[in-house]
PDB file of C-alpha atoms and ligand atoms in Angstrom:
ATOM      1  CA  UNK A  16     159.757  94.095  46.254  1.00  0.00           C
ATOM      2  CA  UNK A  17     161.251  95.111  49.543  1.00  0.00           C
ATOM      3  CA  UNK A  18     159.674  98.348  50.899  1.00  0.00           C
ATOM      4  CA  UNK A  19     160.084 100.194  54.209  1.00  0.00           C
ATOM      5  CA  UNK A  20     157.565 102.421  55.708  1.00  0.00           C
ATOM      6  CA  UNK A  21     158.705 104.946  57.966  1.00  0.00           C
ATOM      7  CA  UNK A  22     156.886 108.092  59.837  1.00  0.00           C
ATOM      8  CA  UNK A  23     155.775 108.842  63.289  1.00  0.00           C
ATOM      9  CA  UNK A  24     153.247 106.988  65.454  1.00  0.00           C
ATOM     10  CA  UNK A  25     149.622 108.201  63.684  1.00  0.00           C
ATOM     11  CA  UNK A  26     151.615 108.835  60.102  1.00  0.00           C
ATOM     12  CA  UNK A  27     149.102 106.376  58.470  1.00  0.00           C
ATOM     13  CA  UNK A  28     151.778 103.351  58.105  1.00  0.00           C
ATOM     14  CA  UNK A  29     149.392 100.892  59.198  1.00  0.00           C
ATOM     15  CA  UNK A  30     146.818 102.407  56.778  1.00  0.00           C
ATOM     16  CA  UNK A  31     148.861 102.454  53.713  1.00  0.00           C
ATOM     17  CA  UNK A  32     150.602  99.115  54.403  1.00  0.00           C
ATOM     18  CA  UNK A  33     147.475  97.348  53.861  1.00  0.00           C
ATOM     19  CA  UNK A  34     146.557  99.216  50.850  1.00  0.00           C
ATOM     20  CA  UNK A  35     149.898  99.195  49.219  1.00  0.00           C
ATOM     21  CA  UNK A  36     150.505  95.348  49.969  1.00  0.00           C
ATOM     22  CA  UNK A  37     147.069  95.011  48.637  1.00  0.00           C
ATOM     23  CA  UNK A  38     148.035  96.259  45.472  1.00  0.00           C
ATOM     24  CA  UNK A  39     151.806  94.620  45.124  1.00  0.00           C
ATOM     25  CA  UNK A  40     150.565  91.329  46.484  1.00  0.00           C
ATOM     26  CA  UNK A  41     153.341  91.287  49.097  1.00  0.00           C
ATOM     27  CA  UNK A  42     153.183  90.263  52.839  1.00  0.00           C
ATOM     28  CA  UNK A  43     153.339  93.148  55.454  1.00  0.00           C
ATOM     29  CA  UNK A  44     155.571  92.776  58.104  1.00  0.00           C
ATOM     30  CA  UNK A  45     154.938  95.221  61.217  1.00  0.00           C
ATOM     31  CA  UNK A  46     156.939  94.820  64.473  1.00  0.00           C
ATOM     32  CA  UNK A  47     154.343  96.734  66.397  1.00  0.00           C
ATOM     33  CA  UNK A  48     151.608  94.226  65.184  1.00  0.00           C
ATOM     34  CA  UNK A  49     153.740  90.641  66.022  1.00  0.00           C
ATOM     35  CA  UNK A  50     154.674  92.365  69.292  1.00  0.00           C
ATOM     36  CA  UNK A  51     150.799  92.991  69.793  1.00  0.00           C
ATOM     37  CA  UNK A  52     150.031  89.585  69.198  1.00  0.00           C
ATOM     38  CA  UNK A  53     152.928  88.383  71.261  1.00  0.00           C
ATOM     39  CA  UNK A  54     151.288  90.647  74.206  1.00  0.00           C
ATOM     40  CA  UNK A  55     147.857  88.767  73.643  1.00  0.00           C
ATOM     41  CA  UNK A  56     149.020  85.399  73.341  1.00  0.00           C
ATOM     42  CA  UNK A  57     151.227  85.671  77.116  1.00  0.00           C
ATOM     43  CA  UNK A  58     154.524  85.386  75.323  1.00  0.00           C
ATOM     44  CA  UNK A  59     156.122  88.646  75.215  1.00  0.00           C
ATOM     45  CA  UNK A  60     158.365  88.971  78.315  1.00  0.00           C
ATOM     46  CA  UNK A  61     157.117  91.477  81.070  1.00  0.00           C
ATOM     47  CA  UNK A  62     159.833  93.741  80.951  1.00  0.00           C
ATOM     48  CA  UNK A  63     159.063  94.172  77.057  1.00  0.00           C
ATOM     49  CA  UNK A  64     155.481  94.592  77.849  1.00  0.00           C
ATOM     50  CA  UNK A  65     155.897  97.562  80.241  1.00  0.00           C
ATOM     51  CA  UNK A  66     158.214  99.517  77.654  1.00  0.00           C
ATOM     52  CA  UNK A  67     155.369  98.821  74.872  1.00  0.00           C
ATOM     53  CA  UNK A  68     152.527 100.307  77.347  1.00  0.00           C
ATOM     54  CA  UNK A  69     154.360 103.212  78.199  1.00  0.00           C
ATOM     55  CA  UNK A  70     155.342 104.188  74.748  1.00  0.00           C
ATOM     56  CA  UNK A  71     159.018 103.507  75.033  1.00  0.00           C
ATOM     57  CA  UNK A  72     161.078 101.569  72.581  1.00  0.00           C
ATOM     58  CA  UNK A  73     162.198  98.052  72.911  1.00  0.00           C
ATOM     59  CA  UNK A  74     165.913  97.274  72.676  1.00  0.00           C
ATOM     60  CA  UNK A  75     167.407  96.677  69.078  1.00  0.00           C
ATOM     61  CA  UNK A  76     167.955  92.865  69.414  1.00  0.00           C
ATOM     62  CA  UNK A  77     164.689  92.069  70.296  1.00  0.00           C
ATOM     63  CA  UNK A  78     162.685  93.273  67.210  1.00  0.00           C
ATOM     64  CA  UNK A  79     165.838  92.442  64.509  1.00  0.00           C
ATOM     65  CA  UNK A  80     165.007  88.530  66.345  1.00  0.00           C
ATOM     66  CA  UNK A  81     161.772  88.812  65.342  1.00  0.00           C
ATOM     67  CA  UNK A  82     162.566  90.447  61.530  1.00  0.00           C
ATOM     68  CA  UNK A  83     165.136  87.501  60.870  1.00  0.00           C
ATOM     69  CA  UNK A  84     162.715  85.268  61.584  1.00  0.00           C
ATOM     70  CA  UNK A  85     159.725  86.536  60.007  1.00  0.00           C
ATOM     71  CA  UNK A  86     161.347  87.322  56.457  1.00  0.00           C
ATOM     72  CA  UNK A  87     162.818  84.067  56.246  1.00  0.00           C
ATOM     73  CA  UNK A  88     159.074  82.711  55.965  1.00  0.00           C
ATOM     74  CA  UNK A  89     158.172  81.451  52.499  1.00  0.00           C
ATOM     75  CA  UNK A  90     155.480  84.021  51.578  1.00  0.00           C
ATOM     76  CA  UNK A  91     158.527  86.907  51.889  1.00  0.00           C
ATOM     77  CA  UNK A  92     159.991  85.239  48.736  1.00  0.00           C
ATOM     78  CA  UNK A  93     158.978  87.678  46.331  1.00  0.00           C
ATOM     79  CA  UNK A  94     159.106  90.795  48.680  1.00  0.00           C
ATOM     80  CA  UNK A  95     157.780  92.463  51.697  1.00  0.00           C
ATOM     81  CA  UNK A  96     156.446  95.572  53.270  1.00  0.00           C
ATOM     82  CA  UNK A  97     158.110  96.490  56.179  1.00  0.00           C
ATOM     83  CA  UNK A  98     155.816  98.761  58.730  1.00  0.00           C
ATOM     84  CA  UNK A  99     157.976 100.615  61.905  1.00  0.00           C
ATOM     85  CA  UNK A 100     160.928  98.619  61.141  1.00  0.00           C
ATOM     86  CA  UNK A 101     163.845 100.186  61.202  1.00  0.00           C
ATOM     87  CA  UNK A 102     163.480 102.844  63.671  1.00  0.00           C
ATOM     88  CA  UNK A 103     166.767 103.301  64.604  1.00  0.00           C
ATOM     89  CA  UNK A 104     170.529 103.108  62.627  1.00  0.00           C
ATOM     90  CA  UNK A 105     171.795  99.475  64.333  1.00  0.00           C
ATOM     91  CA  UNK A 106     168.401  98.037  63.462  1.00  0.00           C
ATOM     92  CA  UNK A 107     168.919  99.438  59.805  1.00  0.00           C
ATOM     93  CA  UNK A 108     172.180  98.311  59.598  1.00  0.00           C
ATOM     94  CA  UNK A 109     170.798  94.723  60.797  1.00  0.00           C
ATOM     95  CA  UNK A 110     168.601  95.211  58.354  1.00  0.00           C
ATOM     96  CA  UNK A 111     171.223  95.484  55.403  1.00  0.00           C
ATOM     97  CA  UNK A 112     172.875  92.815  56.497  1.00  0.00           C
ATOM     98  CA  UNK A 113     170.466  90.287  56.452  1.00  0.00           C
ATOM     99  CA  UNK A 114     169.173  91.375  52.701  1.00  0.00           C
ATOM    100  CA  UNK A 115     173.213  90.929  51.954  1.00  0.00           C
ATOM    101  CA  UNK A 116     172.580  87.570  52.721  1.00  0.00           C
ATOM    102  CA  UNK A 117     169.443  87.064  50.778  1.00  0.00           C
ATOM    103  CA  UNK A 118     171.047  88.403  47.779  1.00  0.00           C
ATOM    104  CA  UNK A 119     167.868  91.246  47.776  1.00  0.00           C
ATOM    105  CA  UNK A 120     167.925  95.055  48.549  1.00  0.00           C
ATOM    106  CA  UNK A 121     165.171  97.898  49.445  1.00  0.00           C
ATOM    107  CA  UNK A 122     163.917  99.477  46.896  1.00  0.00           C
ATOM    108  CA  UNK A 123     162.564 102.542  48.494  1.00  0.00           C
ATOM    109  CA  UNK A 124     161.914 103.559  51.816  1.00  0.00           C
ATOM    110  CA  UNK A 125     158.452 105.990  52.145  1.00  0.00           C
ATOM    111  CA  UNK A 126     158.598 108.896  54.679  1.00  0.00           C
ATOM    112  CA  UNK A 127     154.902 109.388  55.613  1.00  0.00           C
ATOM    113  CA  UNK A 128     155.029 113.293  57.022  1.00  0.00           C
ATOM    114  CA  UNK A 129     152.468 114.659  59.155  1.00  0.00           C
ATOM    115  CA  UNK A 130     152.520 117.713  61.619  1.00  0.00           C
ATOM    116  CA  UNK A 131     152.457 117.017  65.584  1.00  0.00           C
ATOM    117  CA  UNK A 132     149.364 118.101  66.405  1.00  0.00           C
ATOM    118  CA  UNK A 133     147.669 116.097  63.298  1.00  0.00           C
ATOM    119  CA  UNK A 134     149.338 113.332  64.528  1.00  0.00           C
ATOM    120  CA  UNK A 135     147.965 113.382  68.436  1.00  0.00           C
ATOM    121  CA  UNK A 136     144.215 113.491  67.037  1.00  0.00           C
ATOM    122  CA  UNK A 137     145.014 110.561  64.906  1.00  0.00           C
ATOM    123  CA  UNK A 138     146.611 108.603  67.576  1.00  0.00           C
ATOM    124  CA  UNK A 139     144.143 109.447  70.158  1.00  0.00           C
ATOM    125  CA  UNK A 140     141.181 108.292  68.287  1.00  0.00           C
ATOM    126  CA  UNK A 141     142.475 105.484  66.940  1.00  0.00           C
ATOM    127  CA  UNK A 142     140.804 101.977  67.057  1.00  0.00           C
ATOM    128  CA  UNK A 143     141.397  98.138  65.414  1.00  0.00           C
ATOM    129  CA  UNK A 144     139.273  95.766  65.027  1.00  0.00           C
ATOM    130  CA  UNK A 145     140.584  92.731  67.385  1.00  0.00           C
ATOM    131  CA  UNK A 146     139.014  90.282  64.704  1.00  0.00           C
ATOM    132  CA  UNK A 147     140.188  91.441  61.410  1.00  0.00           C
ATOM    133  CA  UNK A 148     143.009  94.173  62.497  1.00  0.00           C
ATOM    134  CA  UNK A 149     141.314  96.573  60.253  1.00  0.00           C
ATOM    135  CA  UNK A 150     142.534 100.354  61.340  1.00  0.00           C
ATOM    136  CA  UNK A 151     139.329 102.831  62.397  1.00  0.00           C
ATOM    137  CA  UNK A 152     139.715 106.466  63.355  1.00  0.00           C
ATOM    138  CA  UNK A 153     136.374 107.399  65.596  1.00  0.00           C
ATOM    139  CA  UNK A 154     135.927 110.710  63.577  1.00  0.00           C
ATOM    140  CA  UNK A 155     137.466 110.309  60.271  1.00  0.00           C
ATOM    141  CA  UNK A 156     136.867 106.155  59.445  1.00  0.00           C
ATOM    142  CA  UNK A 157     134.321 105.120  61.814  1.00  0.00           C
ATOM    143  CA  UNK A 158     134.264 101.331  62.997  1.00  0.00           C
ATOM    144  CA  UNK A 159     130.767  99.506  61.889  1.00  0.00           C
ATOM    145  CA  UNK A 160     128.595  98.516  64.768  1.00  0.00           C
ATOM    146  CA  UNK A 161     130.042  95.229  65.841  1.00  0.00           C
ATOM    147  CA  UNK A 162     133.694  95.484  65.598  1.00  0.00           C
ATOM    148  CA  UNK A 163     135.278  94.201  68.181  1.00  0.00           C
ATOM    149  CA  UNK A 164     137.362  97.702  69.410  1.00  0.00           C
ATOM    150  CA  UNK A 165     140.644  97.379  71.174  1.00  0.00           C
ATOM    151  CA  UNK A 166     142.045 100.866  72.115  1.00  0.00           C
ATOM    152  CA  UNK A 167     145.503 100.208  72.385  1.00  0.00           C
ATOM    153  CA  UNK A 168     146.869 101.060  75.837  1.00  0.00           C
ATOM    154  CA  UNK A 169     149.892 103.258  73.955  1.00  0.00           C
ATOM    155  CA  UNK A 170     147.319 105.491  72.359  1.00  0.00           C
ATOM    156  CA  UNK A 171     146.216 106.972  75.841  1.00  0.00           C
ATOM    157  CA  UNK A 172     147.111 110.500  75.767  1.00  0.00           C
ATOM    158  CA  UNK A 173     149.651 110.012  78.704  1.00  0.00           C
ATOM    159  CA  UNK A 174     151.877 107.769  76.602  1.00  0.00           C
ATOM    160  CA  UNK A 175     151.046 109.741  73.080  1.00  0.00           C
ATOM    161  CA  UNK A 176     153.612 112.417  73.681  1.00  0.00           C
ATOM    162  CA  UNK A 177     156.254 110.471  75.015  1.00  0.00           C
ATOM    163  CA  UNK A 178     155.844 107.990  71.468  1.00  0.00           C
ATOM    164  CA  UNK A 179     156.162 111.200  69.254  1.00  0.00           C
ATOM    165  CA  UNK A 180     159.281 112.731  71.047  1.00  0.00           C
ATOM    166  CA  UNK A 181     161.187 108.762  71.352  1.00  0.00           C
ATOM    167  CA  UNK A 182     160.043 108.492  67.600  1.00  0.00           C
ATOM    168  CA  UNK A 183     161.904 112.250  67.018  1.00  0.00           C
ATOM    169  CA  UNK A 184     164.977 111.381  69.108  1.00  0.00           C
ATOM    170  CA  UNK A 185     165.523 107.928  67.440  1.00  0.00           C
ATOM    171  CA  UNK A 186     164.769 108.636  63.991  1.00  0.00           C
ATOM    172  CA  UNK A 187     166.511 111.676  63.544  1.00  0.00           C
ATOM    173  CA  UNK A 188     169.732 109.600  62.465  1.00  0.00           C
ATOM    174  CA  UNK A 189     167.405 107.067  60.534  1.00  0.00           C
ATOM    175  CA  UNK A 190     166.110 109.667  57.810  1.00  0.00           C
ATOM    176  CA  UNK A 191     169.692 110.480  56.956  1.00  0.00           C
ATOM    177  CA  UNK A 192     170.778 107.472  56.957  1.00  0.00           C
ATOM    178  CA  UNK A 193     168.684 106.180  53.850  1.00  0.00           C
ATOM    179  CA  UNK A 194     168.894 109.722  52.668  1.00  0.00           C
ATOM    180  CA  UNK A 195     172.399 109.349  51.941  1.00  0.00           C
ATOM    181  CA  UNK A 196     172.059 105.963  50.005  1.00  0.00           C
ATOM    182  CA  UNK A 197     169.574 107.515  47.804  1.00  0.00           C
ATOM    183  CA  UNK A 198     166.467 105.581  49.113  1.00  0.00           C
ATOM    184  CA  UNK A 199     164.321 108.095  50.545  1.00  0.00           C
ATOM    185  CA  UNK A 200     160.893 109.487  48.957  1.00  0.00           C
ATOM    186  CA  UNK A 201     159.462 111.964  51.377  1.00  0.00           C
ATOM    187  CA  UNK A 202     155.573 111.478  51.223  1.00  0.00           C
ATOM    188  CA  UNK A 203     152.652 114.221  52.124  1.00  0.00           C
ATOM    189  CA  UNK A 204     150.731 111.819  54.744  1.00  0.00           C
ATOM    190  CA  UNK A 205     147.742 114.407  54.927  1.00  0.00           C
ATOM    191  CA  UNK A 206     144.992 113.527  53.075  1.00  0.00           C
ATOM    192  CA  UNK A 207     142.534 110.900  52.356  1.00  0.00           C
ATOM    193  CA  UNK A 208     144.515 107.412  52.663  1.00  0.00           C
ATOM    194  CA  UNK A 209     143.318 107.048  48.645  1.00  0.00           C
ATOM    195  CA  UNK A 210     145.240 110.536  47.725  1.00  0.00           C
ATOM    196  CA  UNK A 211     148.488 109.274  50.568  1.00  0.00           C
ATOM    197  CA  UNK A 212     148.792 106.124  48.450  1.00  0.00           C
ATOM    198  CA  UNK A 213     148.686 107.716  45.138  1.00  0.00           C
ATOM    199  CA  UNK A 214     151.445 110.079  46.109  1.00  0.00           C
ATOM    200  CA  UNK A 215     153.208 107.030  47.236  1.00  0.00           C
ATOM    201  CA  UNK A 216     152.778 104.991  43.927  1.00  0.00           C
ATOM    202  CA  UNK A 217     154.204 108.285  42.412  1.00  0.00           C
ATOM    203  CA  UNK A 218     157.098 108.225  44.467  1.00  0.00           C
ATOM    204  CA  UNK A 219     157.831 105.382  43.591  1.00  0.00           C
ATOM    205  CA  UNK A 220     157.570 105.717  39.937  1.00  0.00           C
ATOM    206  CA  UNK A 221     154.274 104.180  39.354  1.00  0.00           C
ATOM    207  CA  UNK A 222     151.603 107.277  39.171  1.00  0.00           C
ATOM    208  CA  UNK A 223     147.962 105.448  38.607  1.00  0.00           C
ATOM    209  CA  UNK A 224     149.357 102.104  38.689  1.00  0.00           C
ATOM    210  CA  UNK A 225     147.091  99.050  39.933  1.00  0.00           C
ATOM    211  CA  UNK A 226     143.791  99.334  42.327  1.00  0.00           C
ATOM    212  CA  UNK A 227     141.880 101.880  40.452  1.00  0.00           C
TER     213      UNK A 227
HETATM  214  P1  ADP B 315     150.487 104.346  62.151  1.00  0.00           P
HETATM  215  O1  ADP B 315     151.001 102.905  61.616  1.00  0.00           O
HETATM  216  O2  ADP B 315     151.752 105.092  61.378  1.00  0.00           O
HETATM  217  O3  ADP B 315     150.557 104.715  63.781  1.00  0.00           O
HETATM  218  P2  ADP B 315     147.894 104.089  61.449  1.00  0.00           P
HETATM  219  O4  ADP B 315     147.745 103.905  59.906  1.00  0.00           O
HETATM  220  O5  ADP B 315     147.321 102.852  62.347  1.00  0.00           O
HETATM  221  O6  ADP B 315     149.109 105.155  61.940  1.00  0.00           O
HETATM  222  O7  ADP B 315     146.943 105.452  61.479  1.00  0.00           O
HETATM  223  C1  ADP B 315     147.108 105.961  62.634  1.00  0.00           C
HETATM  224  C2  ADP B 315     144.943 106.772  62.924  1.00  0.00           C
HETATM  225  O8  ADP B 315     144.883 107.740  61.978  1.00  0.00           O
HETATM  226  C3  ADP B 315     144.113 105.743  62.803  1.00  0.00           C
HETATM  227  O9  ADP B 315     143.123 106.338  63.722  1.00  0.00           O
HETATM  228  C4  ADP B 315     143.938 106.231  61.187  1.00  0.00           C
HETATM  229  O10 ADP B 315     142.772 105.610  60.738  1.00  0.00           O
HETATM  230  C5  ADP B 315     143.955 107.397  60.751  1.00  0.00           C
HETATM  231  N1  ADP B 315     144.222 107.857  59.633  1.00  0.00           N
HETATM  232  C6  ADP B 315     145.503 106.797  58.877  1.00  0.00           C
HETATM  233  N2  ADP B 315     145.683 107.728  57.137  1.00  0.00           N
HETATM  234  C7  ADP B 315     144.885 108.583  58.104  1.00  0.00           C
HETATM  235  C8  ADP B 315     144.717 109.800  56.832  1.00  0.00           C
HETATM  236  N3  ADP B 315     145.028 109.909  55.671  1.00  0.00           N
HETATM  237  N4  ADP B 315     143.472 110.469  56.875  1.00  0.00           N
HETATM  238  C9  ADP B 315     142.671 110.807  58.112  1.00  0.00           C
HETATM  239  N5  ADP B 315     142.984 109.567  59.292  1.00  0.00           N
HETATM  240  C10 ADP B 315     144.338 108.822  58.980  1.00  0.00           C
HETATM  241  P1  ADP B 316     152.780 103.013  65.633  1.00  0.00           P
HETATM  242  O1  ADP B 316     151.722 102.150  65.005  1.00  0.00           O
HETATM  243  O2  ADP B 316     151.998 104.018  66.269  1.00  0.00           O
HETATM  244  O3  ADP B 316     153.687 103.904  64.733  1.00  0.00           O
HETATM  245  P2  ADP B 316     153.603 100.403  66.143  1.00  0.00           P
HETATM  246  O4  ADP B 316     152.442  99.502  66.301  1.00  0.00           O
HETATM  247  O5  ADP B 316     154.509 100.172  65.182  1.00  0.00           O
HETATM  248  O6  ADP B 316     153.481 101.407  66.667  1.00  0.00           O
HETATM  249  O7  ADP B 316     154.782 100.008  67.544  1.00  0.00           O
HETATM  250  C1  ADP B 316     154.047  99.653  68.982  1.00  0.00           C
HETATM  251  C2  ADP B 316     154.980  99.851  69.987  1.00  0.00           C
HETATM  252  O8  ADP B 316     155.972  98.724  69.417  1.00  0.00           O
HETATM  253  C3  ADP B 316     156.457 100.834  69.947  1.00  0.00           C
HETATM  254  O9  ADP B 316     156.009 101.922  70.567  1.00  0.00           O
HETATM  255  C4  ADP B 316     157.447 100.024  70.194  1.00  0.00           C
HETATM  256  O10 ADP B 316     157.491 100.450  72.267  1.00  0.00           O
HETATM  257  C5  ADP B 316     157.250  98.672  69.662  1.00  0.00           C
HETATM  258  N1  ADP B 316     157.849  98.572  68.298  1.00  0.00           N
HETATM  259  C6  ADP B 316     157.789  98.290  67.540  1.00  0.00           C
HETATM  260  N2  ADP B 316     158.480  98.357  66.473  1.00  0.00           N
HETATM  261  C7  ADP B 316     159.664  98.256  66.982  1.00  0.00           C
HETATM  262  C8  ADP B 316     160.977  98.559  66.593  1.00  0.00           C
HETATM  263  N3  ADP B 316     161.327  99.026  65.362  1.00  0.00           N
HETATM  264  N4  ADP B 316     161.759  99.191  67.510  1.00  0.00           N
HETATM  265  C9  ADP B 316     161.569  99.155  68.718  1.00  0.00           C
HETATM  266  N5  ADP B 316     160.227  99.065  69.181  1.00  0.00           N
HETATM  267  C10 ADP B 316     159.514  98.529  68.489  1.00  0.00           C
END
């Protein structure tokens, strides 16, 4: 099973990815997480680091290489969920070519829809636990005492607007690309995380299955 989650920053891709991967027993592949890990370990090129922190998108070849290598690992043999990739048509083309080479294909592309005013509010209050990777929200899902919290540089208000604009500009062509292939499933991302997961399951034709 190969699933793709698309949606603007703050739509809940990371939150849903964790819930869906636990249900389906497949690994989550998040280019954002992989890039932040490279940043922490000091292996991310300085020019990429600057682009990331200011809220811009990295060049396609930088993220395609990451996906090429990660999807070749043994835990991806039974499928995987992509979160935050592809974001552009060249990335989607590269993914298609990669999957054709593996004799597999995408089952569905889930688009999480959330109005912009809510996205800003979600991003500015997002915090992540450095150790567990768990995603929190200072108001909706407050972190427990003792969590080692990280506030992403690109979740500062200055970078948030730029990221939302970049998403709109660069994905304007991506969604029609998947729509034409009949793979796009639009899901309302407003509601509790569990409600959103149920909508995703229905969109995948598996209402009520697993996890209850
Ligand atoms: P993305 O990966 O799309 O950027 P995240 O999953 O990191 O989004 O979520 C962004 C913020 O919104 C986090 O603070 C998260 O806790 C919060 N959040 C995610 N889903 C919901 C939801 N359904 N309702 C309220 N807040 C949510
Ligand atoms: P969010 O959860 O807010 O949607 P991500 O964690 O997916 O953001 O990505 C964080 C940053 O990493 C992006 O703003 C961008 O700089 C870089 N990045 C992640 N995935 C991609 C991609 N597919 N193409 C280009 N840049 C990417």
